PDB file of C-alpha atoms in Angstrom:
ATOM      1  CA  LYS A 636      85.460  25.656  47.522  1.00  0.00           C
ATOM      2  CA  GLU A 637      83.285  28.311  46.205  1.00  0.00           C
ATOM      3  CA  ILE A 638      83.517  30.304  49.674  1.00  0.00           C
ATOM      4  CA  ILE A 639      87.609  30.191  49.079  1.00  0.00           C
ATOM      5  CA  ASN A 640      87.200  31.562  45.235  1.00  0.00           C
ATOM      6  CA  GLN A 641      84.916  34.563  46.560  1.00  0.00           C
ATOM      7  CA  VAL A 642      87.781  35.013  49.405  1.00  0.00           C
ATOM      8  CA  VAL A 643      90.394  34.857  46.349  1.00  0.00           C
ATOM      9  CA  GLU A 644      88.839  37.089  44.211  1.00  0.00           C
ATOM     10  CA  ALA A 645      88.105  39.585  46.714  1.00  0.00           C
ATOM     11  CA  TYR A 646      91.990  40.384  46.377  1.00  0.00           C
ATOM     12  CA  SER A 647      91.901  42.189  43.110  1.00  0.00           C
ATOM     13  CA  ALA A 648      88.342  44.150  44.165  1.00  0.00           C
ATOM     14  CA  ASP A 649      88.847  48.083  43.925  1.00  0.00           C
ATOM     15  CA  ASP A 650      87.249  48.378  47.433  1.00  0.00           C
ATOM     16  CA  TYR A 651      89.462  45.727  48.905  1.00  0.00           C
ATOM     17  CA  SER A 652      90.357  46.587  52.162  1.00  0.00           C
ATOM     18  CA  PHE A 653      93.869  45.183  53.611  1.00  0.00           C
ATOM     19  CA  ILE A 654      93.414  43.569  57.681  1.00  0.00           C
ATOM     20  CA  THR A 655      96.769  45.262  57.833  1.00  0.00           C
ATOM     21  CA  LYS A 656      98.040  47.994  55.663  1.00  0.00           C
ATOM     22  CA  PRO A 657     100.627  46.932  53.111  1.00  0.00           C
ATOM     23  CA  PRO A 658     104.408  48.986  54.023  1.00  0.00           C
ATOM     24  CA  GLY A 659     104.192  52.608  53.114  1.00  0.00           C
ATOM     25  CA  ASN A 660     100.959  53.392  54.702  1.00  0.00           C
ATOM     26  CA  SER A 661     101.660  53.809  57.979  1.00  0.00           C
ATOM     27  CA  LYS A 662     104.221  53.676  60.949  1.00  0.00           C
ATOM     28  CA  TRP A 663     103.076  50.102  62.161  1.00  0.00           C
ATOM     29  CA  SER A 664     102.701  48.754  58.506  1.00  0.00           C
ATOM     30  CA  ASN A 665     106.455  50.188  58.109  1.00  0.00           C
ATOM     31  CA  GLN A 666     107.933  48.516  60.653  1.00  0.00           C
ATOM     32  CA  LEU A 667     107.098  45.225  59.269  1.00  0.00           C
ATOM     33  CA  GLY A 668     107.890  46.426  55.616  1.00  0.00           C
ATOM     34  CA  ASP A 669     111.352  47.420  57.118  1.00  0.00           C
ATOM     35  CA  ALA A 670     111.931  43.605  58.634  1.00  0.00           C
ATOM     36  CA  MET A 671     110.919  42.296  55.464  1.00  0.00           C
ATOM     37  CA  VAL A 672     113.683  44.305  53.725  1.00  0.00           C
ATOM     38  CA  LYS A 673     116.140  43.379  56.012  1.00  0.00           C
ATOM     39  CA  PHE A 674     115.364  39.450  55.341  1.00  0.00           C
ATOM     40  CA  GLY A 675     115.233  39.990  51.661  1.00  0.00           C
ATOM     41  CA  SER A 676     118.662  41.773  52.056  1.00  0.00           C
ATOM     42  CA  GLN A 677     119.787  38.294  53.845  1.00  0.00           C
ATOM     43  CA  VAL A 678     118.424  36.475  51.010  1.00  0.00           C
ATOM     44  CA  LEU A 679     119.930  38.185  48.011  1.00  0.00           C
ATOM     45  CA  GLY A 680     123.529  37.961  49.932  1.00  0.00           C
ATOM     46  CA  ASP A 681     126.292  39.012  47.096  1.00  0.00           C
ATOM     47  CA  ILE A 682     123.656  38.339  44.429  1.00  0.00           C
ATOM     48  CA  GLN A 683     125.077  40.688  41.312  1.00  0.00           C
ATOM     49  CA  LYS A 684     122.574  42.275  38.837  1.00  0.00           C
ATOM     50  CA  ALA A 685     119.843  40.332  40.700  1.00  0.00           C
ATOM     51  CA  THR A 686     116.704  39.642  38.957  1.00  0.00           C
ATOM     52  CA  VAL A 687     113.537  39.566  41.708  1.00  0.00           C
ATOM     53  CA  LEU A 688     110.393  38.616  41.668  1.00  0.00           C
ATOM     54  CA  GLU A 689     108.004  39.438  44.911  1.00  0.00           C
ATOM     55  CA  ILE A 690     104.539  37.858  45.187  1.00  0.00           C
ATOM     56  CA  GLY A 691     102.024  39.480  46.790  1.00  0.00           C
ATOM     57  CA  ALA A 692     103.296  42.905  47.548  1.00  0.00           C
ATOM     58  CA  GLY A 693     100.683  45.085  48.160  1.00  0.00           C
ATOM     59  CA  SER A 694     103.126  48.019  47.710  1.00  0.00           C
ATOM     60  CA  ASP A 695     106.536  48.642  46.729  1.00  0.00           C
ATOM     61  CA  TYR A 696     107.432  49.459  49.384  1.00  0.00           C
ATOM     62  CA  VAL A 697     110.442  46.633  50.036  1.00  0.00           C
ATOM     63  CA  ALA A 698     111.344  46.656  46.250  1.00  0.00           C
ATOM     64  CA  SER A 699     112.498  50.273  46.443  1.00  0.00           C
ATOM     65  CA  ASN A 700     113.984  50.431  49.684  1.00  0.00           C
ATOM     66  CA  LEU A 701     116.211  46.902  48.857  1.00  0.00           C
ATOM     67  CA  SER A 702     116.457  48.169  45.132  1.00  0.00           C
ATOM     68  CA  SER A 703     118.667  50.994  46.519  1.00  0.00           C
ATOM     69  CA  ILE A 704     120.784  48.947  49.191  1.00  0.00           C
ATOM     70  CA  LYS A 705     121.345  45.849  46.583  1.00  0.00           C
ATOM     71  CA  ASP A 706     122.451  45.097  43.156  1.00  0.00           C
ATOM     72  CA  ILE A 707     119.230  44.165  41.650  1.00  0.00           C
ATOM     73  CA  SER A 708     118.661  44.813  37.816  1.00  0.00           C
ATOM     74  CA  ASN A 709     115.016  44.161  37.572  1.00  0.00           C
ATOM     75  CA  TYR A 710     112.730  43.845  40.486  1.00  0.00           C
ATOM     76  CA  THR A 711     108.860  42.726  39.241  1.00  0.00           C
ATOM     77  CA  ILE A 712     106.109  42.304  41.874  1.00  0.00           C
ATOM     78  CA  VAL A 713     103.163  40.519  41.048  1.00  0.00           C
ATOM     79  CA  ASP A 714      99.903  41.194  43.406  1.00  0.00           C
ATOM     80  CA  PRO A 715      96.226  41.590  42.109  1.00  0.00           C
ATOM     81  CA  ALA A 716      95.810  43.904  44.506  1.00  0.00           C
ATOM     82  CA  ILE A 717      98.093  46.266  42.477  1.00  0.00           C
ATOM     83  CA  ASP A 718      96.201  49.733  40.894  1.00  0.00           C
ATOM     84  CA  SER A 719      96.963  51.577  38.086  1.00  0.00           C
ATOM     85  CA  GLU A 720      98.114  54.636  39.987  1.00  0.00           C
ATOM     86  CA  ALA A 721     100.524  52.591  41.876  1.00  0.00           C
ATOM     87  CA  LYS A 722     101.842  51.657  38.389  1.00  0.00           C
ATOM     88  CA  LYS A 723     102.236  54.934  37.339  1.00  0.00           C
ATOM     89  CA  GLN A 724     104.519  56.009  40.332  1.00  0.00           C
ATOM     90  CA  SER A 725     106.694  52.988  40.770  1.00  0.00           C
ATOM     91  CA  SER A 726     109.806  52.437  38.938  1.00  0.00           C
ATOM     92  CA  THR A 727     109.443  48.773  39.776  1.00  0.00           C
ATOM     93  CA  ASN A 728     107.941  46.525  37.089  1.00  0.00           C
ATOM     94  CA  LEU A 729     104.567  46.062  38.598  1.00  0.00           C
ATOM     95  CA  ILE A 730     102.181  43.636  37.395  1.00  0.00           C
ATOM     96  CA  SER A 731      98.510  43.405  38.354  1.00  0.00           C
ATOM     97  CA  GLY A 732      96.814  39.900  38.769  1.00  0.00           C
ATOM     98  CA  TYR A 733      97.217  36.613  40.672  1.00  0.00           C
ATOM     99  CA  PHE A 734     100.779  34.602  40.455  1.00  0.00           C
ATOM    100  CA  GLY A 735     100.303  31.577  38.130  1.00  0.00           C
ATOM    101  CA  GLU A 736      97.877  33.590  35.998  1.00  0.00           C
ATOM    102  CA  CYS A 737      99.612  36.857  34.225  1.00  0.00           C
ATOM    103  CA  ASP A 738     102.472  37.133  31.987  1.00  0.00           C
ATOM    104  CA  LEU A 739     105.693  37.889  34.127  1.00  0.00           C
ATOM    105  CA  GLY A 740     108.063  39.249  31.337  1.00  0.00           C
ATOM    106  CA  ARG A 741     110.405  36.414  31.974  1.00  0.00           C
ATOM    107  CA  LYS A 742     110.763  33.108  32.306  1.00  0.00           C
ATOM    108  CA  THR A 743     113.150  32.763  35.281  1.00  0.00           C
ATOM    109  CA  PHE A 744     114.474  34.986  38.449  1.00  0.00           C
ATOM    110  CA  ASP A 745     117.795  34.693  40.581  1.00  0.00           C
ATOM    111  CA  VAL A 746     115.688  35.416  43.367  1.00  0.00           C
ATOM    112  CA  VAL A 747     111.579  35.335  44.855  1.00  0.00           C
ATOM    113  CA  PHE A 748     110.482  36.421  47.955  1.00  0.00           C
ATOM    114  CA  SER A 749     106.856  36.517  49.210  1.00  0.00           C
ATOM    115  CA  PHE A 750     105.824  37.981  52.370  1.00  0.00           C
ATOM    116  CA  ASN A 751     102.687  36.967  54.289  1.00  0.00           C
ATOM    117  CA  CYS A 752     101.254  35.353  50.920  1.00  0.00           C
ATOM    118  CA  LEU A 753     101.825  31.601  50.932  1.00  0.00           C
ATOM    119  CA  GLU A 754      98.582  31.552  53.742  1.00  0.00           C
ATOM    120  CA  HIS A 755      96.491  33.274  51.216  1.00  0.00           C
ATOM    121  CA  VAL A 756      96.722  30.749  48.208  1.00  0.00           C
ATOM    122  CA  PRO A 757      93.843  28.144  47.451  1.00  0.00           C
ATOM    123  CA  GLU A 758      96.376  25.629  46.413  1.00  0.00           C
ATOM    124  CA  PRO A 759      99.913  26.118  48.297  1.00  0.00           C
ATOM    125  CA  ILE A 760     101.612  22.879  46.781  1.00  0.00           C
ATOM    126  CA  LYS A 761     100.717  24.275  43.107  1.00  0.00           C
ATOM    127  CA  PHE A 762     102.084  27.682  44.027  1.00  0.00           C
ATOM    128  CA  LEU A 763     105.318  26.555  45.470  1.00  0.00           C
ATOM    129  CA  TRP A 764     105.523  24.135  42.696  1.00  0.00           C
ATOM    130  CA  ASN A 765     104.888  27.169  40.154  1.00  0.00           C
ATOM    131  CA  VAL A 766     107.518  29.094  42.432  1.00  0.00           C
ATOM    132  CA  ARG A 767     110.476  26.366  41.655  1.00  0.00           C
ATOM    133  CA  ASN A 768     109.925  26.360  38.221  1.00  0.00           C
ATOM    134  CA  LEU A 769     110.841  29.948  37.727  1.00  0.00           C
ATOM    135  CA  MET A 770     114.221  29.317  39.435  1.00  0.00           C
ATOM    136  CA  ARG A 771     116.987  30.013  37.357  1.00  0.00           C
ATOM    137  CA  ASP A 772     119.389  27.690  38.790  1.00  0.00           C
ATOM    138  CA  ASP A 773     120.852  26.093  42.457  1.00  0.00           C
ATOM    139  CA  LYS A 774     122.493  29.603  42.388  1.00  0.00           C
ATOM    140  CA  ALA A 775     118.652  31.301  42.765  1.00  0.00           C
ATOM    141  CA  ARG A 776     117.642  32.112  46.381  1.00  0.00           C
ATOM    142  CA  LEU A 777     113.795  31.603  47.803  1.00  0.00           C
ATOM    143  CA  GLY A 778     113.256  33.916  50.926  1.00  0.00           C
ATOM    144  CA  PHE A 779     109.364  33.116  51.859  1.00  0.00           C
ATOM    145  CA  MET A 780     107.690  34.875  55.330  1.00  0.00           C
ATOM    146  CA  PHE A 781     104.088  33.181  56.401  1.00  0.00           C
ATOM    147  CA  PRO A 782     102.604  32.851  59.773  1.00  0.00           C
ATOM    148  CA  ASN A 783     103.495  29.945  62.220  1.00  0.00           C
ATOM    149  CA  ILE A 784     100.358  28.810  63.573  1.00  0.00           C
ATOM    150  CA  GLU A 785     102.407  26.125  66.255  1.00  0.00           C
ATOM    151  CA  ARG A 786     102.306  28.013  69.187  1.00  0.00           C
ATOM    152  CA  GLN A 787      98.893  29.578  68.704  1.00  0.00           C
ATOM    153  CA  ILE A 788      97.486  25.863  68.264  1.00  0.00           C
ATOM    154  CA  ILE A 789      99.647  24.989  71.492  1.00  0.00           C
ATOM    155  CA  VAL A 790      98.070  27.742  73.864  1.00  0.00           C
ATOM    156  CA  GLY A 791      94.501  27.625  72.185  1.00  0.00           C
ATOM    157  CA  ASP A 792      94.965  31.373  70.556  1.00  0.00           C
ATOM    158  CA  PHE A 793      92.277  31.092  67.918  1.00  0.00           C
ATOM    159  CA  ASN A 794      93.099  34.482  66.873  1.00  0.00           C
ATOM    160  CA  GLY A 795      95.651  33.411  64.574  1.00  0.00           C
ATOM    161  CA  ILE A 796      92.655  31.482  62.603  1.00  0.00           C
ATOM    162  CA  VAL A 797      91.984  34.532  60.262  1.00  0.00           C
ATOM    163  CA  HIS A 798      89.273  33.864  57.643  1.00  0.00           C
ATOM    164  CA  GLU A 799      91.445  35.212  54.782  1.00  0.00           C
ATOM    165  CA  HIS A 800      94.012  32.889  55.651  1.00  0.00           C
ATOM    166  CA  MET A 801      93.661  29.166  53.561  1.00  0.00           C
ATOM    167  CA  ASN A 802      96.511  27.555  54.778  1.00  0.00           C
ATOM    168  CA  TYR A 803      98.115  27.240  58.421  1.00  0.00           C
ATOM    169  CA  PHE A 804     101.672  25.755  58.697  1.00  0.00           C
ATOM    170  CA  THR A 805     103.703  24.529  61.800  1.00  0.00           C
ATOM    171  CA  PRO A 806     107.685  24.465  60.795  1.00  0.00           C
ATOM    172  CA  SER A 807     107.370  20.842  60.477  1.00  0.00           C
ATOM    173  CA  THR A 808     104.732  20.931  57.668  1.00  0.00           C
ATOM    174  CA  ALA A 809     106.316  24.024  55.892  1.00  0.00           C
ATOM    175  CA  ARG A 810     109.659  22.457  55.528  1.00  0.00           C
ATOM    176  CA  ARG A 811     107.875  19.216  54.342  1.00  0.00           C
ATOM    177  CA  ALA A 812     105.686  21.510  51.844  1.00  0.00           C
ATOM    178  CA  PHE A 813     108.828  23.229  50.344  1.00  0.00           C
ATOM    179  CA  GLU A 814     110.686  19.954  50.113  1.00  0.00           C
ATOM    180  CA  LEU A 815     107.899  18.061  48.054  1.00  0.00           C
ATOM    181  CA  CYS A 816     108.355  20.804  45.783  1.00  0.00           C
ATOM    182  CA  GLY A 817     112.267  20.735  44.883  1.00  0.00           C
ATOM    183  CA  PHE A 818     113.621  23.310  47.565  1.00  0.00           C
ATOM    184  CA  SER A 819     116.410  22.366  49.723  1.00  0.00           C
ATOM    185  CA  ILE A 820     116.176  24.435  52.869  1.00  0.00           C
ATOM    186  CA  LEU A 821     119.270  26.595  53.551  1.00  0.00           C
ATOM    187  CA  SER A 822     118.041  28.149  56.873  1.00  0.00           C
ATOM    188  CA  SER A 823     114.882  28.678  58.216  1.00  0.00           C
ATOM    189  CA  TRP A 824     113.732  30.077  62.087  1.00  0.00           C
ATOM    190  CA  SER A 825     110.937  31.545  63.453  1.00  0.00           C
ATOM    191  CA  THR A 826     110.515  35.209  65.003  1.00  0.00           C
ATOM    192  CA  GLY A 827     107.079  35.737  67.346  1.00  0.00           C
ATOM    193  CA  ASP A 828     104.488  33.887  64.806  1.00  0.00           C
ATOM    194  CA  SER A 829     106.141  33.978  61.665  1.00  0.00           C
ATOM    195  CA  PHE A 830     108.444  31.845  60.100  1.00  0.00           C
ATOM    196  CA  TYR A 831     111.266  32.501  57.673  1.00  0.00           C
ATOM    197  CA  VAL A 832     112.860  30.213  55.025  1.00  0.00           C
ATOM    198  CA  ILE A 833     115.564  30.992  52.901  1.00  0.00           C
ATOM    199  CA  ALA A 834     115.762  27.978  50.301  1.00  0.00           C
ATOM    200  CA  LYS A 835     117.413  27.099  46.934  1.00  0.00           C
ATOM    201  CA  PRO A 836     116.212  24.797  43.942  1.00  0.00           C
ATOM    202  CA  GLU A 837     116.865  21.128  44.304  1.00  0.00           C
ATOM    203  CA  ASN A 838     115.966  18.268  42.015  1.00  0.00           C
ATOM    204  CA  GLN A 839     112.503  17.656  41.586  1.00  0.00           C
ATOM    205  CA  ILE A 840     111.301  14.321  43.337  1.00  0.00           C
ATOM    206  CA  PHE A 841     107.842  14.451  41.083  1.00  0.00           C
ATOM    207  CA  ARG A 842     107.328  15.371  37.707  1.00  0.00           C
ATOM    208  CA  ASP A 843     103.928  17.395  37.984  1.00  0.00           C
ATOM    209  CA  TYR A 844     102.697  18.684  41.573  1.00  0.00           C
ATOM    210  CA  GLU A 845      99.488  16.701  41.009  1.00  0.00           C
ATOM    211  CA  ASP A 846     102.038  13.846  41.410  1.00  0.00           C
ATOM    212  CA  ILE A 847     102.229  14.617  44.813  1.00  0.00           C
ATOM    213  CA  ALA A 848      98.709  14.322  45.847  1.00  0.00           C
ATOM    214  CA  ALA A 849      98.919  10.596  44.143  1.00  0.00           C
ATOM    215  CA  ALA A 850     102.173   9.435  45.472  1.00  0.00           C
ATOM    216  CA  PRO A 851     102.146   6.809  47.790  1.00  0.00           C
ATOM    217  CA  ASP A 852     101.111   7.080  51.902  1.00  0.00           C
ATOM    218  CA  GLU A 853     104.614   6.267  53.178  1.00  0.00           C
ATOM    219  CA  ILE A 854     106.092   9.284  50.822  1.00  0.00           C
ATOM    220  CA  LEU A 855     103.475  12.076  52.512  1.00  0.00           C
ATOM    221  CA  ASP A 856     103.155  10.389  55.704  1.00  0.00           C
ATOM    222  CA  GLN A 857     105.154  13.921  57.051  1.00  0.00           C
ATOM    223  CA  SER A 858     103.575  16.351  54.541  1.00  0.00           C
ATOM    224  CA  ALA A 859     101.677  19.513  54.686  1.00  0.00           C
ATOM    225  CA  LEU A 860      99.106  17.943  52.581  1.00  0.00           C
ATOM    226  CA  LYS A 861      97.879  16.234  56.255  1.00  0.00           C
ATOM    227  CA  ILE A 862      96.923  17.664  59.141  1.00  0.00           C
ATOM    228  CA  GLU A 863      99.379  17.670  61.938  1.00  0.00           C
ATOM    229  CA  THR A 864      98.037  16.323  65.574  1.00  0.00           C
ATOM    230  CA  SER A 865     100.869  15.714  67.484  1.00  0.00           C
TER     231      SER A 865
END
């Protein structure tokens, strides 16, 4: 746990160095960012005057591009790596901090995005639970993208085991995690080694995320809380 805490705390350090630079910093990172913009546009659909939260953005590249092509009334980014200079230069509401530990300025959002972030959080179930509680209603949408480790495990490619990744998902364990936290998955697919999820808030089975870990085994047999070995 101490090592995990050190990794997480490093994200907010002034000298933190990204393994892959955020969109807006290179041709390659911009290609990744453009894929996120395309996915984000699909998630937003025809939602009007959308209030959007993006968690772990690294930059405002996606926010700026989506805001230019979609009807967005407010776009908020929360990320510990956001610095004061970025805040001065961006029209997006940039919050430097960790999701779940800072004031977002509003209680609900129409859309919540997170691209390549879920694998970095120390408690993914608590993270998803908190995201679910920010969704305005069943018309709200979630758009998440994160690594799909399944192919790499099958072929024995250990390049997928990155030192900053605290969570590893296959499509089945990812779906179960979202369902346990009160989401109904509308669409999901894999491209390369990335997994994409579009979901909406559903009635929550549990009263609190801590109840998930205490639930009977028959409920959790297929859950992301257990390592899938088959």
